[in-house]
Short mmCIF file of C-alpha atoms in Angstrom, two decimals:
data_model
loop_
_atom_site.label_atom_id
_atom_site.label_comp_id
_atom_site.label_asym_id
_atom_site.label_seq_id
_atom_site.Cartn_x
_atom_site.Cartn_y
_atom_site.Cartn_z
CA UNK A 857 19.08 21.15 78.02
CA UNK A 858 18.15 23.03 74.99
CA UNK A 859 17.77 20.64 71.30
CA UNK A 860 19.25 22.45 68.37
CA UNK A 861 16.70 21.05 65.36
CA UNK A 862 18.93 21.11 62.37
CA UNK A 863 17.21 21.92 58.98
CA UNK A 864 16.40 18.71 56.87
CA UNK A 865 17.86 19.04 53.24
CA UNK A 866 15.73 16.96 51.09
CA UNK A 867 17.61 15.83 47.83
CA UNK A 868 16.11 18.16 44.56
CA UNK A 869 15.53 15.29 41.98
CA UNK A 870 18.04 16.55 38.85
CA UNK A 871 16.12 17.01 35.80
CA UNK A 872 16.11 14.35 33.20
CA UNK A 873 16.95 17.43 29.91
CA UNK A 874 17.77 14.92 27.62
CA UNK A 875 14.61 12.73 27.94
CA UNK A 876 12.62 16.11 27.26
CA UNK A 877 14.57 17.19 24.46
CA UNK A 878 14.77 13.73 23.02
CA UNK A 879 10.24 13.88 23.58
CA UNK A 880 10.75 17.42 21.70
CA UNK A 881 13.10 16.13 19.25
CA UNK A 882 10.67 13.71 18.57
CA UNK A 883 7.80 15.68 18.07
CA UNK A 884 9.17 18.37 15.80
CA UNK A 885 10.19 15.22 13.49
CA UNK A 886 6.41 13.88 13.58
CA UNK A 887 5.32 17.49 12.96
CA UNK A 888 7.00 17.50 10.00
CA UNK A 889 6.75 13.99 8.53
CA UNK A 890 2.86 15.08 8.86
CA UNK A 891 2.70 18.23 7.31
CA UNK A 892 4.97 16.71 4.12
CA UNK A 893 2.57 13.97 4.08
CA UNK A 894 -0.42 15.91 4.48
CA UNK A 895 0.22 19.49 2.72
CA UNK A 896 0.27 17.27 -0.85
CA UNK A 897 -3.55 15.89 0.43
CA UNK A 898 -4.78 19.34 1.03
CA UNK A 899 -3.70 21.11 -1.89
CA UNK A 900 -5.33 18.01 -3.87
CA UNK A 901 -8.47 18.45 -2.44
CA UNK A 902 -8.95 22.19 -2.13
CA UNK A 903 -7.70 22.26 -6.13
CA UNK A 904 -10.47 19.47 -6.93
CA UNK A 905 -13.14 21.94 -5.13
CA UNK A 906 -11.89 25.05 -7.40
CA UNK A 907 -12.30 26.45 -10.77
CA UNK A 908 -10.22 25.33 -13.50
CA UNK A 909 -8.83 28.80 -14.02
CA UNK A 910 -8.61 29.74 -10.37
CA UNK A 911 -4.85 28.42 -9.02
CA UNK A 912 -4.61 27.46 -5.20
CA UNK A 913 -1.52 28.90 -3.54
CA UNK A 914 -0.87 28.85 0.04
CA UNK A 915 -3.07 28.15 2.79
CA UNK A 916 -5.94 29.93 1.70
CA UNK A 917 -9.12 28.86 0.25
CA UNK A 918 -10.44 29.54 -3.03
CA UNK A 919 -12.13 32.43 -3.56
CA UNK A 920 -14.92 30.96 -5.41
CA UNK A 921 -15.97 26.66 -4.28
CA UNK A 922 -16.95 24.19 -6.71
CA UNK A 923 -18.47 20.73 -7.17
CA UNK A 924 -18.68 21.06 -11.13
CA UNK A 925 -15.42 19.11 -11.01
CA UNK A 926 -16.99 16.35 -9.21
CA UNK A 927 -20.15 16.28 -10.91
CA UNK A 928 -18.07 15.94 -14.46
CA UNK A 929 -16.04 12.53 -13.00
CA UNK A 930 -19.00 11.03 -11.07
CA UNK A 931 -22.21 11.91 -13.91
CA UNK A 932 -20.13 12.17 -16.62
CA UNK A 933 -20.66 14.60 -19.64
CA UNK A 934 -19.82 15.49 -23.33
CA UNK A 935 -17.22 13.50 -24.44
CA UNK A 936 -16.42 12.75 -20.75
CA UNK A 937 -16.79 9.00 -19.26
CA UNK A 938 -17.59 8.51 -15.86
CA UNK A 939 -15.11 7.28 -13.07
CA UNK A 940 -17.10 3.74 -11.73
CA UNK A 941 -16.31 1.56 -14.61
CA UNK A 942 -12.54 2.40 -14.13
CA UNK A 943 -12.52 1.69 -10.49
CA UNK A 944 -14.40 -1.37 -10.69
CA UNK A 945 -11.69 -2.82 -13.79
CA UNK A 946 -9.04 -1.57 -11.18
CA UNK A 947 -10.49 -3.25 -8.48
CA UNK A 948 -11.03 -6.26 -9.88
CA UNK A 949 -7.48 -6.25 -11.46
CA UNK A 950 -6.14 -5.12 -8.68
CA UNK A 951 -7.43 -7.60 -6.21
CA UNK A 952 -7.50 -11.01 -8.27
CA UNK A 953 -3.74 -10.30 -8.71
CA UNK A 954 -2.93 -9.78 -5.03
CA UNK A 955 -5.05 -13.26 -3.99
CA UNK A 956 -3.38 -14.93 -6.63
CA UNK A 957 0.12 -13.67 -6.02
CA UNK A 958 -0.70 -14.75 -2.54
CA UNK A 959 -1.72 -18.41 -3.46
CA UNK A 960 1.93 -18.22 -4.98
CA UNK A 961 3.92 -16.27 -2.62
CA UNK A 962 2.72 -17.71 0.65
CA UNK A 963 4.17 -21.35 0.48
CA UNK A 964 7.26 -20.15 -1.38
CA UNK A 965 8.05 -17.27 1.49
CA UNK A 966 7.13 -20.49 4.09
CA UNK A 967 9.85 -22.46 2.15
CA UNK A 968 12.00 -20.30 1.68
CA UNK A 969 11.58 -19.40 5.39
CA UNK A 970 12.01 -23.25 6.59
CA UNK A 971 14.85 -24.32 4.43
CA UNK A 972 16.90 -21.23 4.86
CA UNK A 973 19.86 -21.17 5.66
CA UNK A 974 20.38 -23.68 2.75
CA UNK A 975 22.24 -22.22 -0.25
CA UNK A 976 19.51 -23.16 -2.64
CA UNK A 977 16.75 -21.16 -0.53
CA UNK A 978 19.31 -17.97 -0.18
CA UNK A 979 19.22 -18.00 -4.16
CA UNK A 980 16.01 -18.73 -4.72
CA UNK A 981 15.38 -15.69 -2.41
CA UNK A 982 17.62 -13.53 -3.65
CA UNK A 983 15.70 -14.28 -7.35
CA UNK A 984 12.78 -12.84 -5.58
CA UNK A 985 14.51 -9.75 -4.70
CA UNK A 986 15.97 -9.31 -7.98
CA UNK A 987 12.49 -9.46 -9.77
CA UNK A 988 11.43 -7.16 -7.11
CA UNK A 989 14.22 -4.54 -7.94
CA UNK A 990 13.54 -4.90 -11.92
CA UNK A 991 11.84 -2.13 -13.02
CA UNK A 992 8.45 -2.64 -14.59
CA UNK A 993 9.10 -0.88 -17.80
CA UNK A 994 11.26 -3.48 -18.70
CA UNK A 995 9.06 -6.11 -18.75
CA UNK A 996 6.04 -3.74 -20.59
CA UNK A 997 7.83 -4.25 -24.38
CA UNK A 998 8.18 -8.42 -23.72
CA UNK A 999 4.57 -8.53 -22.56
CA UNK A 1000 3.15 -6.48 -25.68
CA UNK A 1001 4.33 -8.70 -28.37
CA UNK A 1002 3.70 -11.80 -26.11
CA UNK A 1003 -0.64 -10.64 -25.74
CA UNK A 1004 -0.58 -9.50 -29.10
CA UNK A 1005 0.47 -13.14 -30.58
CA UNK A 1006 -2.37 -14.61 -27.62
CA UNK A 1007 -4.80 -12.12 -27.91
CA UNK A 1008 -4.34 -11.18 -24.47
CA UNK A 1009 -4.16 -7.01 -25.62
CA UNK A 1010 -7.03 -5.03 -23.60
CA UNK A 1011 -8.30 -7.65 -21.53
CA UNK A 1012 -8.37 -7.65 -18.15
CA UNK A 1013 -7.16 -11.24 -17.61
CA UNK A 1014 -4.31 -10.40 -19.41
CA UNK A 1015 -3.58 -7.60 -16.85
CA UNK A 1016 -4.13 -9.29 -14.42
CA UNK A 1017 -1.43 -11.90 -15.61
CA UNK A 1018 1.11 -8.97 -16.15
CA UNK A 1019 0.45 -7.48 -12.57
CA UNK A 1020 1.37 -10.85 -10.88
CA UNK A 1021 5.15 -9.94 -11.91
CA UNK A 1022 4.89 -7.16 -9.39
CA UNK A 1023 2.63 -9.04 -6.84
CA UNK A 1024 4.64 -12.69 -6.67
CA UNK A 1025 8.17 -11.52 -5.77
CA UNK A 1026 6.84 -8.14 -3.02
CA UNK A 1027 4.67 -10.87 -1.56
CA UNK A 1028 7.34 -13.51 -1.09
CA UNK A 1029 9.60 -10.96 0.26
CA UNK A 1030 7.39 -9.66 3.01
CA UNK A 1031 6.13 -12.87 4.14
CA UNK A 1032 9.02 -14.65 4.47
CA UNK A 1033 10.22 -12.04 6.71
CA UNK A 1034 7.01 -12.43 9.00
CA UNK A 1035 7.16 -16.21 8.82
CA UNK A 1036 10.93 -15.93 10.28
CA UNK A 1037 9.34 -14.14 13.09
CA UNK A 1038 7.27 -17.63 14.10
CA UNK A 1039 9.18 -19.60 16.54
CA UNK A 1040 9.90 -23.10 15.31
CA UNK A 1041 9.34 -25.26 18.33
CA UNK A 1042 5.90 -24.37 17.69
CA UNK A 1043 5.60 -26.54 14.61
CA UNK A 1044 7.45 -29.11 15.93
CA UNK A 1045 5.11 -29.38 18.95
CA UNK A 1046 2.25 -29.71 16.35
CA UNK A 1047 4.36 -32.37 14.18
CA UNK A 1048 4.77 -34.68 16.89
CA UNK A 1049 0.98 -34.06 17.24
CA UNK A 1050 0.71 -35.65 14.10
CA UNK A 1051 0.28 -32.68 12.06
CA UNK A 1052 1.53 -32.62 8.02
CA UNK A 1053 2.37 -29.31 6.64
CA UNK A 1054 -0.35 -28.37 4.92
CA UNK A 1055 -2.30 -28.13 8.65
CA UNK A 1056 0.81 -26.58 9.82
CA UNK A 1057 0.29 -23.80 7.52
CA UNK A 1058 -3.32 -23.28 7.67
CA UNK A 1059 -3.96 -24.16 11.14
CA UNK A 1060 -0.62 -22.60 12.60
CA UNK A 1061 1.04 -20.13 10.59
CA UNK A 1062 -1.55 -18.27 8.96
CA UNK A 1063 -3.23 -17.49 12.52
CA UNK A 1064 -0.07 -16.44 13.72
CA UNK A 1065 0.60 -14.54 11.13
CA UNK A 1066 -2.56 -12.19 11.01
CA UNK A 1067 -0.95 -8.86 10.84
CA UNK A 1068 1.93 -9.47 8.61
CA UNK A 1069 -1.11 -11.56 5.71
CA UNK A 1070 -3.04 -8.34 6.14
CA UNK A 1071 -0.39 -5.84 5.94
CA UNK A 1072 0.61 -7.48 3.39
CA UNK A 1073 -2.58 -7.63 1.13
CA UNK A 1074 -3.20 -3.73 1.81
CA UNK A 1075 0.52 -3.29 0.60
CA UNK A 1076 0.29 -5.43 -2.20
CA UNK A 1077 -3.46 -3.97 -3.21
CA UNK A 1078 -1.56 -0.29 -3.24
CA UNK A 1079 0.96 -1.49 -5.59
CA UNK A 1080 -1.21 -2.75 -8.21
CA UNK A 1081 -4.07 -0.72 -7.78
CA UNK A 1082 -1.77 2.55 -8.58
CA UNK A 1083 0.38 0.70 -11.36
CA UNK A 1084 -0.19 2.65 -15.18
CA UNK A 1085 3.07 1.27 -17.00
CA UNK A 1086 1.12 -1.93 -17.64
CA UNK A 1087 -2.24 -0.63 -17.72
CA UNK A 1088 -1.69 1.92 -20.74
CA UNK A 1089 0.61 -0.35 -22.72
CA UNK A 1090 -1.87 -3.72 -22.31
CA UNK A 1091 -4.99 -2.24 -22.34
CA UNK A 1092 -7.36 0.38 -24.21
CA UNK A 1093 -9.81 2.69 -22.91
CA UNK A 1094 -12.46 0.09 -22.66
CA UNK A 1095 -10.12 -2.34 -19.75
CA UNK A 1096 -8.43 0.71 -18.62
CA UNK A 1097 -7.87 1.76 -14.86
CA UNK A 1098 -8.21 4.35 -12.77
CA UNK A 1099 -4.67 5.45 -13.15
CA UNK A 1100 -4.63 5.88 -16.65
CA UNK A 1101 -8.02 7.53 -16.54
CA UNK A 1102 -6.87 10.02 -13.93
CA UNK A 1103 -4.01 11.21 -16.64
CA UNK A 1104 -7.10 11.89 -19.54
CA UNK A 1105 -7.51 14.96 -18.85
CA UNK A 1106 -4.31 16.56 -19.72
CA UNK A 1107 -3.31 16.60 -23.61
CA UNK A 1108 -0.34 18.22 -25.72
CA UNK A 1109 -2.35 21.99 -25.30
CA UNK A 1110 -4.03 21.92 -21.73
CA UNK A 1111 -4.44 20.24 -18.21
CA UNK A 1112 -7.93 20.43 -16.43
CA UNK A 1113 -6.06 20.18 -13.45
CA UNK A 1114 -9.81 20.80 -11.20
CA UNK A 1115 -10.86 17.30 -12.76
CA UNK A 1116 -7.48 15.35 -12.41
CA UNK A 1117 -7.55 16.08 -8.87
CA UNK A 1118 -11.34 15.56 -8.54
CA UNK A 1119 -10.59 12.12 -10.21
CA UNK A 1120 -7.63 11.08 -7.59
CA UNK A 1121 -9.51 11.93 -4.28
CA UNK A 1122 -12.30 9.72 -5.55
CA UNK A 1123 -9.84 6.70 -6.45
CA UNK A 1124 -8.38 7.03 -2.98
CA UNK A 1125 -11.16 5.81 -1.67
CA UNK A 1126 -11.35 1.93 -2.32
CA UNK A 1127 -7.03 1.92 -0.87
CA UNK A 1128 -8.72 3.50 1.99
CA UNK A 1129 -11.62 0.90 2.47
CA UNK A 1130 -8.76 -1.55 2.18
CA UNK A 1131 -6.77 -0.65 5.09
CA UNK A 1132 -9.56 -0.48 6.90
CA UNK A 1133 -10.73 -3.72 6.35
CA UNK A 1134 -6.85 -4.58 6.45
CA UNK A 1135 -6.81 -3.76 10.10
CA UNK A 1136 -9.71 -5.25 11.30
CA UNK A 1137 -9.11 -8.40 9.78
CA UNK A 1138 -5.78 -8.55 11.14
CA UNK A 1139 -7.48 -7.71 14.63
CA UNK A 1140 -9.56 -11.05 13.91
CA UNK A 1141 -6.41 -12.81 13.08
CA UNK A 1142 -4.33 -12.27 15.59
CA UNK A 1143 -7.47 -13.62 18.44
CA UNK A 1144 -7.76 -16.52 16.36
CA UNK A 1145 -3.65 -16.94 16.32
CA UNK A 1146 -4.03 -16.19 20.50
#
């Protein structure tokens, strides 16, 4: 008796098209987020490495490569001041205002966070937003005559003051949303441990919410370090920032356009150093919140 062995058909997965075009979807988008994000960068460097005179179009280098722009921002020369004084003022500005907005911010965003869904926290939160939303230049002309009757005009103090307008109410509304995040069971496990809110906050809540402090500070650091609406109208060129330092070297009859570009790579680097340091310390953070 002869056995007729019938082929086996084995079952052909079916593609999954939409998952790849969906990956390549994805990837074109990234592609291009990048290179909008990044073709700004590289024009600003290659122009800072050029000659005044010598435009940078395209993809292609310079014909002729400079450091003279560099050397006039970072030694200095006739008539020119150097860049490390303005950093330094911008730094210090810059980074009292953010700690202080965040000795503000944090227990409001933490009350405001607790008590909601209260009607007198959804105001008081929707205050914050509002001063978030107002735009800075109207706020430069009542803070003018205010320092010039103190004698708060070109001081650094006084900027710093001014600045806290911006930092207190982005602070508030970027916390709050991280300490919404925290579950509240795990407070009231440490209340009936006997702990009052103040250890609440520092020994619970802050841990836990290590990434969303730092992201926070780095955000809050960009948005005052950059600010010039408040650092030309408050100060002179002896409390300046970088900002307004960075827009010196264009007048009513010519832009050096090598130096003002020179002059922005090199105040780029203390918002880098921050993120940095952001990251890591919200690394450290979140072990200590584990």
């Amino acid at each position: 008796m002869s056995s007729v062995i019938q082929p086996v058909t084995v079952a052909r997965r079916p593609r999954n098209y939409h998952r790849l075009a969906v990956k390549i979807g994805l990837g074109v988008a990234v592609g291009v987020i990048l290179l909008w994000v990044l073709l700004p960068l590289y024009y600003l460097f290659v122009t800072s490495l050029s000659p005044n005179s010598e435009p940078v179009l395209g993809w292609s280098l310079p014909r002729q490569l400079t450091l003279e722009n560099y050397r006039s921002i970072i030694l200095g020369g006739p008539g020119q001041p150097v860049i490390w004084g303005f950093m330094l003022t911008s730094i210090i500005v810059a980074g009292g205002a953010m700690l202080l907005s965040f000795v503000v911010a944090f227990p409001a965003a933490y009350g405001l966070s607790r008590l909601t869904p209260s009607k007198g926290a959804n105001r008081a939160y929707v205050s914050f937003l509002g001063l978030q939303a107002l735009p800075t230049i109207a706020l430069v002309a009542a803070f003018y005559m205010l320092y010039s009757k103190l004698g708060l005009l070109n001081t650094k103090p006084g900027l710093l003051c001014a600045l806290l307008t911006i930092g207190v109410p982005l602070e508030v509304w970027v916390l709050k949303a991280f300490c919404d995040a925290i579950p509240r069971e795990v407070e009231e496990a440490a209340t009936l441990d006997g702990a009052g809110t103040l250890k609440r906050m520092v020994r619970i809540i802050i841990p836990f919410m290590g990434d969303g402090i730092a992201s926070t500070a780095a955000l809050t650091f960009l948005q005052l370090y950059v600010d010039y609406l408040f650092a030309v109208t408050l100060t002179d060129s002896s409390s300046s920032t970088v900002p307004v330092y960075v827009t010196g070297f264009q007048n009513e009859l010519s832009v050096n356009v090598g130096a003002t570009c020179a002059a922005a790579v090199i105040s780029m680097i203390p918002m880098l150093a921050v993120f940095g340091v952001a990251q890591r310390y919200s690394k450290g953070m979140a072990l200590m919140g584990a």
